[in-house]
Each structure stands twice: as C-alpha cells, then as structure tokens.
mmCIF file of C-alpha atoms in Angstrom:
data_model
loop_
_atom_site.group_PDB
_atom_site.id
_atom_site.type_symbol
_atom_site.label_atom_id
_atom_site.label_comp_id
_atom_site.label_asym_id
_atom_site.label_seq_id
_atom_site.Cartn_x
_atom_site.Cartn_y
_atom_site.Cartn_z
ATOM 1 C CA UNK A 27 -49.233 148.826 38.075
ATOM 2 C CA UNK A 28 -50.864 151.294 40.393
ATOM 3 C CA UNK A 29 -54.581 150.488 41.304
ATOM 4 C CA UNK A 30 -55.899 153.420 39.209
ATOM 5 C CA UNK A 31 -53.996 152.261 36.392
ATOM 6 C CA UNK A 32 -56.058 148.680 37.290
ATOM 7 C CA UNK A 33 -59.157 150.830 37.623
ATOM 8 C CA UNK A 34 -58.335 152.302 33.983
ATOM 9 C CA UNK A 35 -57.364 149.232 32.038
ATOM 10 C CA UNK A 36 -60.570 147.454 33.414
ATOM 11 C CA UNK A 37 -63.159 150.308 31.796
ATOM 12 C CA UNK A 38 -60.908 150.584 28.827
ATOM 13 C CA UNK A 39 -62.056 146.526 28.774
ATOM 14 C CA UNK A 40 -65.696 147.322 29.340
ATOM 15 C CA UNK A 41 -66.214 150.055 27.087
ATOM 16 C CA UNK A 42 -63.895 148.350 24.316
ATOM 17 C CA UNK A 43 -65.814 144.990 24.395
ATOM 18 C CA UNK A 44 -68.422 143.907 22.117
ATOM 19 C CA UNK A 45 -71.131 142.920 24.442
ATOM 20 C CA UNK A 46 -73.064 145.381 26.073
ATOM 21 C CA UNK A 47 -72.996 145.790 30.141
ATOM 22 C CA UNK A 48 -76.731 146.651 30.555
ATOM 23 C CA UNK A 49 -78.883 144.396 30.311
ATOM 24 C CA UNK A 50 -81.611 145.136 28.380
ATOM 25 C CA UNK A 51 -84.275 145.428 30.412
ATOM 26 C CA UNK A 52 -83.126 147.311 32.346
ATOM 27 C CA UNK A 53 -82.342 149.812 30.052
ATOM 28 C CA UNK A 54 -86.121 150.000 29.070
ATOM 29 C CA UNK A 55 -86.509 150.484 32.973
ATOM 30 C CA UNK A 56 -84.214 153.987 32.834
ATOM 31 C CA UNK A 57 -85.394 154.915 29.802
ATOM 32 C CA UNK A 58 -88.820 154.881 31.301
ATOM 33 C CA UNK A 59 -87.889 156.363 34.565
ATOM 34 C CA UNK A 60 -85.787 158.993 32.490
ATOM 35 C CA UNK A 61 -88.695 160.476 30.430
ATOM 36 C CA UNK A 62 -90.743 160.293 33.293
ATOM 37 C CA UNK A 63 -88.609 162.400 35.388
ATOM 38 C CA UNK A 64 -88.400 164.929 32.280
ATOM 39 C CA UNK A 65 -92.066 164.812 32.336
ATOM 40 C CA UNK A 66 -92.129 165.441 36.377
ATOM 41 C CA UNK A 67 -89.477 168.329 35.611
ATOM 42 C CA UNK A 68 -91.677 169.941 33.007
ATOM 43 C CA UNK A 69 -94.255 170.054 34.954
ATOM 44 C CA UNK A 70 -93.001 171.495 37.906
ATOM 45 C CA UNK A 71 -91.319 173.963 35.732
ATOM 46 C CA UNK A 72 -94.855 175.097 33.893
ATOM 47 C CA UNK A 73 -96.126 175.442 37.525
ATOM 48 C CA UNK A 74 -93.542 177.465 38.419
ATOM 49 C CA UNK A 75 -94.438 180.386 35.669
ATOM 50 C CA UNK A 76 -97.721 180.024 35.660
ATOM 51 C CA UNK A 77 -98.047 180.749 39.541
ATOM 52 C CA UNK A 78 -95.527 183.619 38.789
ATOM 53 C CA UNK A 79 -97.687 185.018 36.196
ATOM 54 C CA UNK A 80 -100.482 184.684 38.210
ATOM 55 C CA UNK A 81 -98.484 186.445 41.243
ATOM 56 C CA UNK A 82 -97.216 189.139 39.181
ATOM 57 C CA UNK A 83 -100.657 189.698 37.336
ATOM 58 C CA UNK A 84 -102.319 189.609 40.825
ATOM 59 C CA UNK A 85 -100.349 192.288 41.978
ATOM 60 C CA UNK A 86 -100.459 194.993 39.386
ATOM 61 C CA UNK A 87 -104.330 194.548 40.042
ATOM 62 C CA UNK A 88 -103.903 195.147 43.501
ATOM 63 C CA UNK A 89 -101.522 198.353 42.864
ATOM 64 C CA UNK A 90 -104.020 199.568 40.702
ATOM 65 C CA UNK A 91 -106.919 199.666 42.897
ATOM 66 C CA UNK A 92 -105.189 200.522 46.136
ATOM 67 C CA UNK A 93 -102.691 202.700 44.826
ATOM 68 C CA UNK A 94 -100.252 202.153 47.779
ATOM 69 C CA UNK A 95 -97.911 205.144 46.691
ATOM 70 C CA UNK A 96 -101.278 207.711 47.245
ATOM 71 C CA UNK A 97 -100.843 209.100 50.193
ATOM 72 C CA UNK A 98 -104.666 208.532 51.992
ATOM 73 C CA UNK A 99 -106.389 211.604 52.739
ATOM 74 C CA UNK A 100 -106.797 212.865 56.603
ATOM 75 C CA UNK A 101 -109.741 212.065 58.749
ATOM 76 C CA UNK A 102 -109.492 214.784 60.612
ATOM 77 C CA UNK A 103 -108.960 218.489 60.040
ATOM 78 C CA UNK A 104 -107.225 220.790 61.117
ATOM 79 C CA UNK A 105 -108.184 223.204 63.871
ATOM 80 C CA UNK A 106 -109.667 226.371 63.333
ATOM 81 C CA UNK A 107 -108.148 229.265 65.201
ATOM 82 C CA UNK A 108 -109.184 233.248 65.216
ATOM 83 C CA UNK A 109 -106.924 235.764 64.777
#
C-alpha cells in the first residue's frame, strides 16, 4: 500500500465515522470568525462603490465646469500691421 493510498483510506475513516472531528466549540469559533469576515468583506466592498460613485460623480462636475476639451481663449492678440 502506497502512502497516498494510506493517506486515502485514513479520510475515507474520518469522513465515514460517526463522530464528528470538530469539536464543537470550535466550530462556533469559525462560524463566528466566518460571518465576521463576510461582514469585513461587505464592507470593504460597499466602500469600494461608493468612493467610485463619488469619484465618477466628482468628475463629471469638474468636466462640466472646466470644460477641459474648450480650447481657452488667447490673452493676447494678434498684431496689427498696415498695408
């Protein structure tokens, strides 16, 4: 018997037994930590759009008062000449 065949017939053991592996408590420790890493996640996620929203809202105000694509009008003029 090769060692992965070992490695095999042992989890085929633990997942075929009656008793549960995890203790119990710490299961209520994951679950915990799970939910609040989703919560984390979520938040960091709402973040995310809102300060792109914000960004993107930001700009068109910007575009619309400085109109960047106007080319801005000469200070100078041009010199008079006589013919």
């Amino acid at each position: 018997m090769s060692q992965y065949e070992r490695k095999e017939e042992a989890i085929r053991r633990i997942l075929e037994g009656a008793t549960s592996a995890v203790p119990p408590e710490l299961l209520d420790d994951a679950v915990r930590r799970g939910s609040r890493a989703l919560r984390r996640r979520t938040a960091v996620r709402r973040a995310f759009w809102t300060l792109l929203f914000v960004a993107a809202v930001a700009f068109v105000v910007w575009a619309s008062v400085a109109r960047p694509w106007v080319e801005p009008p000469t200070d100078t003029t041009p010199p008079l000449t006589r013919w």
